[in-house]
Tab-separated table of C-alpha atoms and ligand atoms in Angstrom:
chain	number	residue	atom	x	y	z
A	5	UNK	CA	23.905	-77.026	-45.741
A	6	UNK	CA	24.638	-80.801	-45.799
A	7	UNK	CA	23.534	-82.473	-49.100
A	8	UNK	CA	20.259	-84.065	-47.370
A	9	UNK	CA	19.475	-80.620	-45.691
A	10	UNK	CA	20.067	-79.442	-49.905
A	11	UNK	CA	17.604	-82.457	-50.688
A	12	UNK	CA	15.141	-81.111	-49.055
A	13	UNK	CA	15.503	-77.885	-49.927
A	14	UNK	CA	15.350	-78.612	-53.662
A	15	UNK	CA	12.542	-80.991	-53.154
A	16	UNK	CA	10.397	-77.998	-51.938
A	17	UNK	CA	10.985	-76.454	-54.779
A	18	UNK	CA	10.098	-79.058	-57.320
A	19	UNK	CA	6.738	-79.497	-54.913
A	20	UNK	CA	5.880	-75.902	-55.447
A	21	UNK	CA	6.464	-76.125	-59.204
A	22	UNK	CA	4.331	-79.142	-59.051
A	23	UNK	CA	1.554	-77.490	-56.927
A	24	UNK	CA	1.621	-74.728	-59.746
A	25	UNK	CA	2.221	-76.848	-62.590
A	26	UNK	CA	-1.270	-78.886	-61.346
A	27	UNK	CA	-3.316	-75.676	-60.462
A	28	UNK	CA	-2.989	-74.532	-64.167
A	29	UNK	CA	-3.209	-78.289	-65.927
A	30	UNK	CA	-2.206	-81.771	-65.270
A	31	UNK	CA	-1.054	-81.784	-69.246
A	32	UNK	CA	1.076	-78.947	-68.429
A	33	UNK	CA	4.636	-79.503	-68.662
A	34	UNK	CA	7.436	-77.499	-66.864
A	35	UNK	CA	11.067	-77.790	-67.680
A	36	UNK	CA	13.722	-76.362	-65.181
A	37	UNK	CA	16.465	-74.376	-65.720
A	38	UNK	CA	19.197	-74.242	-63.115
A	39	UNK	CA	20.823	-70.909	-63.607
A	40	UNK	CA	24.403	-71.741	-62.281
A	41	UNK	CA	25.633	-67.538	-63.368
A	42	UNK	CA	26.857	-67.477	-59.924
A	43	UNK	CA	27.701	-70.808	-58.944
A	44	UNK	CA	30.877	-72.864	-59.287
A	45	UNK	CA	31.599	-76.290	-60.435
A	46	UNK	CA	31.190	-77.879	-57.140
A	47	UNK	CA	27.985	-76.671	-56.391
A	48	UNK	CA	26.529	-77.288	-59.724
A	49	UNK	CA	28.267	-81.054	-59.261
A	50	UNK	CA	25.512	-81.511	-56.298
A	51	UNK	CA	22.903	-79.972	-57.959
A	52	UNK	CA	23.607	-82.784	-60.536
A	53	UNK	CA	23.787	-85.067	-57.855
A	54	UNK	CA	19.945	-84.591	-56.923
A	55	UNK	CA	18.723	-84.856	-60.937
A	56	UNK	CA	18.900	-81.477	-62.275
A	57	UNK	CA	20.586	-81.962	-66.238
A	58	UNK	CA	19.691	-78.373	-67.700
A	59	UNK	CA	21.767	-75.418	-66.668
A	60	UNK	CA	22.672	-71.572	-67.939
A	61	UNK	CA	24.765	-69.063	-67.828
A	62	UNK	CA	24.383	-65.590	-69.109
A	63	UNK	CA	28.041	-64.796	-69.552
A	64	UNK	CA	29.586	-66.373	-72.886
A	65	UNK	CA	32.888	-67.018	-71.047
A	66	UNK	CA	31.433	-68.432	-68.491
A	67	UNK	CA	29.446	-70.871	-70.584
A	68	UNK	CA	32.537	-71.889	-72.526
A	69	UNK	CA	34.193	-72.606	-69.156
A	70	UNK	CA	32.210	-74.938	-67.235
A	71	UNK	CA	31.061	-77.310	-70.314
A	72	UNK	CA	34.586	-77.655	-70.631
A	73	UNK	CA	35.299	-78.108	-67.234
A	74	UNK	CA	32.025	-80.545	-67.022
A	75	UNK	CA	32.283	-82.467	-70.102
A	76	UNK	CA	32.073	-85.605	-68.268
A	77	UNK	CA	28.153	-85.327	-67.225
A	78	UNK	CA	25.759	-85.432	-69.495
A	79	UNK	CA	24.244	-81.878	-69.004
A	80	UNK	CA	22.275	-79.397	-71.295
A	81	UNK	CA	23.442	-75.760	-71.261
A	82	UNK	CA	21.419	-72.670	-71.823
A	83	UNK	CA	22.859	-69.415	-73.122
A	84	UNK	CA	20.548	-66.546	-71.337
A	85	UNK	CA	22.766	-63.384	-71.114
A	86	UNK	CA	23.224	-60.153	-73.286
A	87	UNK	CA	25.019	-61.222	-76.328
A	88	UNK	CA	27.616	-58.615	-77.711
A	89	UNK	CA	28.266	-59.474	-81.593
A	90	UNK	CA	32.215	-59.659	-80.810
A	91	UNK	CA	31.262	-63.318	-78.502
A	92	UNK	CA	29.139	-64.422	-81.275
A	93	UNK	CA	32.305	-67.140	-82.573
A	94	UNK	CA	32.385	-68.004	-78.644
A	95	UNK	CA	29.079	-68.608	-77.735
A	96	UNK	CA	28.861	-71.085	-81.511
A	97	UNK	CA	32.260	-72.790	-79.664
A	98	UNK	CA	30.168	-73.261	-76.640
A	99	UNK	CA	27.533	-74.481	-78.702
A	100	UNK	CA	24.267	-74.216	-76.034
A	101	UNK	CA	21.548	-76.738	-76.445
A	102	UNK	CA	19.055	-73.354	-76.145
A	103	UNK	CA	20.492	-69.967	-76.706
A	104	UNK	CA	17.118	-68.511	-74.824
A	105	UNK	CA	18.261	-64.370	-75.292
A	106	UNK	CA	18.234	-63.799	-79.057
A	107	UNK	CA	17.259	-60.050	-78.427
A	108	UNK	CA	17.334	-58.436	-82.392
A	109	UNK	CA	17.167	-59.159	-85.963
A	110	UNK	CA	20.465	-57.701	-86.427
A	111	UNK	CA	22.102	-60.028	-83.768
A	112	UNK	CA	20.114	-62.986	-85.725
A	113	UNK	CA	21.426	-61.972	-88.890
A	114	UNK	CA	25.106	-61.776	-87.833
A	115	UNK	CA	24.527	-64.850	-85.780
A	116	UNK	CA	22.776	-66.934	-88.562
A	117	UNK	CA	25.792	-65.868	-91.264
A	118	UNK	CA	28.618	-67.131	-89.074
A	119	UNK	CA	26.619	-70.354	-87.746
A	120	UNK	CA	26.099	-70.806	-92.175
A	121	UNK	CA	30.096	-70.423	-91.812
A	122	UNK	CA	30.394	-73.220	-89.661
A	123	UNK	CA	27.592	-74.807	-91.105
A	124	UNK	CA	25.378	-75.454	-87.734
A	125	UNK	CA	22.677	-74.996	-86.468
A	126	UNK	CA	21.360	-73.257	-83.238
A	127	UNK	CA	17.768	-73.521	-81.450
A	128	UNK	CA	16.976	-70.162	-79.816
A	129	UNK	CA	13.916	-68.034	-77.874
A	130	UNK	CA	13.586	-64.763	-79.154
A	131	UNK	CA	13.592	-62.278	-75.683
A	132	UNK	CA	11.062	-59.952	-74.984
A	133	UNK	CA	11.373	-57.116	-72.997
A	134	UNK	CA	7.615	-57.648	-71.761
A	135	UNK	CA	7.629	-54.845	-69.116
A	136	UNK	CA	9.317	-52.079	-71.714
A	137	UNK	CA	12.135	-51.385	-68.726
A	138	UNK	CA	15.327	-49.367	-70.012
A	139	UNK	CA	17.385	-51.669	-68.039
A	140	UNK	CA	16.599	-54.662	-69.798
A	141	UNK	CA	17.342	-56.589	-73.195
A	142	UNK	CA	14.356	-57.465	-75.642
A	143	UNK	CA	12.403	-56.696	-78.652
A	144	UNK	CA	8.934	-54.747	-77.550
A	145	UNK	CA	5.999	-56.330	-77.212
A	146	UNK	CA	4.730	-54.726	-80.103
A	147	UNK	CA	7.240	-55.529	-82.257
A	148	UNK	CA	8.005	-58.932	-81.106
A	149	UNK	CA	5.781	-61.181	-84.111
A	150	UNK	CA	6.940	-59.199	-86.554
A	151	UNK	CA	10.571	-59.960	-85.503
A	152	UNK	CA	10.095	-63.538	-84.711
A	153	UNK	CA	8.040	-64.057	-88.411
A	154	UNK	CA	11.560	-62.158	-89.967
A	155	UNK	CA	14.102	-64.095	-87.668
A	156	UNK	CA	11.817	-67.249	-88.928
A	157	UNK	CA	12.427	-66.446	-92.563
A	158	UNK	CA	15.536	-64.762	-92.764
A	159	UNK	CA	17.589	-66.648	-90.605
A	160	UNK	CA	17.530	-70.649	-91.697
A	161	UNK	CA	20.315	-71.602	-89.845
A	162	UNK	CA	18.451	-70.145	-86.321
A	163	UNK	CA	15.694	-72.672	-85.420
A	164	UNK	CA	13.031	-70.049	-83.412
A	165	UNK	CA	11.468	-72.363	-80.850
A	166	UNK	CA	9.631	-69.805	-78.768
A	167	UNK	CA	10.124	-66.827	-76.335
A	168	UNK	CA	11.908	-65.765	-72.989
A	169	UNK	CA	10.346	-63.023	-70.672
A	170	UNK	CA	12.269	-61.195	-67.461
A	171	UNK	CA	9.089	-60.996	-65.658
A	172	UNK	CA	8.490	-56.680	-64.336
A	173	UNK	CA	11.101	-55.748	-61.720
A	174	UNK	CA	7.968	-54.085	-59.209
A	175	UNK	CA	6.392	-54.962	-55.954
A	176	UNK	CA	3.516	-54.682	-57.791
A	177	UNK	CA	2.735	-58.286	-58.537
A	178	UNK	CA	-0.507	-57.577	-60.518
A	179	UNK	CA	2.488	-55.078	-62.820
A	180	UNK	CA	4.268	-59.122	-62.698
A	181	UNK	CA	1.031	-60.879	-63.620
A	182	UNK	CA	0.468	-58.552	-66.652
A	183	UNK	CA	4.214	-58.729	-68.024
A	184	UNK	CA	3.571	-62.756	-68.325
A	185	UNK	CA	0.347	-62.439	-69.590
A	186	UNK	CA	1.319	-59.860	-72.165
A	187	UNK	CA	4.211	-62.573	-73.215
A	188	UNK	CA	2.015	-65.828	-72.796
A	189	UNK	CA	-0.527	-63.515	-75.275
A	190	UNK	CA	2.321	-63.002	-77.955
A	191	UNK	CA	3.754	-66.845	-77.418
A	192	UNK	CA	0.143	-68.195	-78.229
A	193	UNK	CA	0.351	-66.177	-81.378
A	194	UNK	CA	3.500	-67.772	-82.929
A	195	UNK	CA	3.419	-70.347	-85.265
A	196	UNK	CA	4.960	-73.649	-84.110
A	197	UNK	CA	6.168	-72.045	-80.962
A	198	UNK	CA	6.735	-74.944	-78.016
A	199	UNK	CA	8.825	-72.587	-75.588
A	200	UNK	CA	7.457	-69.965	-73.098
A	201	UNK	CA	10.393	-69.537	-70.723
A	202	UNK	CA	9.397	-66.976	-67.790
A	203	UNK	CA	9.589	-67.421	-64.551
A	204	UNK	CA	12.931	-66.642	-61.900
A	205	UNK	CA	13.755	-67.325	-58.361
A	206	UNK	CA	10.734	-64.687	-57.147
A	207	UNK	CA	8.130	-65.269	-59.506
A	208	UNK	CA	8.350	-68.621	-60.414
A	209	UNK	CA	4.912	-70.119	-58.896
A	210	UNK	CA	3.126	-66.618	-60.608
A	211	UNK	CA	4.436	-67.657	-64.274
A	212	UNK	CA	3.807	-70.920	-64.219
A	213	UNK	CA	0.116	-69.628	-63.471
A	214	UNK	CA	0.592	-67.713	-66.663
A	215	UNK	CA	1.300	-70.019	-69.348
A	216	UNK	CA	5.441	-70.287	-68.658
A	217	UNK	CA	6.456	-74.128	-69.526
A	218	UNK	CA	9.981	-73.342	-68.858
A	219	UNK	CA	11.492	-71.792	-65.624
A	220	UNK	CA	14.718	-70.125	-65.528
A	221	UNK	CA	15.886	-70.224	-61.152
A	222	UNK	CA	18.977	-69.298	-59.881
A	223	UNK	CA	19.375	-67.938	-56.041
A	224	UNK	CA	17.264	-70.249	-54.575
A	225	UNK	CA	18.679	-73.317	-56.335
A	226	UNK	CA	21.493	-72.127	-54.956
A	227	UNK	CA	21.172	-70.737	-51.511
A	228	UNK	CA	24.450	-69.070	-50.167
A	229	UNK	CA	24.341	-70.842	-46.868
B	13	PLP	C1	20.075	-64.526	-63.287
B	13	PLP	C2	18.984	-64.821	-64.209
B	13	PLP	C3	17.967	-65.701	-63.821
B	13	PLP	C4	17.872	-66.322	-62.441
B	13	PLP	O1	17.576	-65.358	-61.487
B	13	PLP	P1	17.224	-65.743	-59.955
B	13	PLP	O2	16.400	-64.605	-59.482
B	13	PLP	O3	18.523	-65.871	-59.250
B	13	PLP	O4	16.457	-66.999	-59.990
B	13	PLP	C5	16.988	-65.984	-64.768
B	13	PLP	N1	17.006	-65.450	-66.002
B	13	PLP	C6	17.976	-64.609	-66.402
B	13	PLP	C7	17.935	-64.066	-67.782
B	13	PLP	C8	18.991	-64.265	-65.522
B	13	PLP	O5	19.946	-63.416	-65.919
């Protein structure tokens, strides 16, 4: 793809967030996420090139890699993988403007005590697994504002600012619909929450319908070919 046939590519897909964004409210702002996990330097450098600032990475090493390596730009960087307690130091050194995947109280705790060490703070969306899959990080939806109110008082160097959602892995997209409803449903329950961050390459147009106000796409931000 030449960087005009990219253009347009892109373009398309800020029209269709637009289309969405307009079908649910005029007042309704959507922030995008470029999810660069699988993308190198170069292609994130033309990305850039066409507006996008925000990016993220789900791998802690990975995220501590390319804000190094793309210091230069002035780009926001999203944490959104599984975070194992031993990369908790790391992902502090890469410092993300949203660590989106805060998935327990006891990663909050140990995360909270070691940003007090360094004395920082760190804004982050606490993830719910919305769908209840085995495969997937998150507090339950039960359990989810009871975590956030304990996070929110236990944890004062973790700024809460809302919630992230993997939206159900079915071809069932009513099974879709009601895993961002159940999450829109908790977010509107949360005190002083901004964030609703749903919405991938597949379902993107579907959570925007649902409440999300931030979208988290990969693959088709960056097509292969
Ligand atoms: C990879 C990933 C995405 C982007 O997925 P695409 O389907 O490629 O858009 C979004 N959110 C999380 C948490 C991810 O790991």
């Amino acid at each position: 793809m030449t960087q005009t046939e990219y253009k347009i590519h892109v373009d398309k897909i800020y029209e269709n967030i637009e289309r969405a964004r307009l079908n649910l409210n005029a007042h309704h702002i959507v922030k995008l996420v470029a999810v660069s996990k699988y993308s190198d330097v170069k292609a994130i450098t033309k990305l850039y090139d066409i507006g996008q600032r925000a990016y993220g990475e789900n791998k802690v090493q990975d995220l501590l890699v390319k804000t190094e390596t793309l210091d230069e730009l002035p780009l926001e960087w999203h944490f959104i993988g599984n975070l194992q307690k031993n990369k908790i130091n790391n992902l502090i050194k890469a410092n993300p403007s949203l660590f989106q995947s805060l998935d327990s109280l006891a990663l909050a705790l140990e995360l909270d005590k070691r940003l007090k060490t360094n004395d920082m703070n760190m804004d982050a969306l606490l993830q719910i697994n919305s769908a209840n899959e085995a495969s997937k990080s998150g507090v339950s939806a039960p359990e989810a504002k009871d975590i956030y109110t304990q996070i929110s008082e236990q944890c004062s160097n973790i700024n809460l600012k809302g919630v992230m959602s993997i939206g159900a892995h079915s071809d069932d997209t009513k099974e879709i619909t009601r895993s961002f409803e159940l999450t829109r449903s908790i977010y509107d329950e949360l005190e002083g929450a901004s964030i609703c961050s749903m919405g991938m390459s597949g379902d993107y147009e579907r959570a925007i319908e649902c409440g999300s106000n931030m979208l988290r796409l990969g693959s088709t931000l960056f097509p292969k070919d």
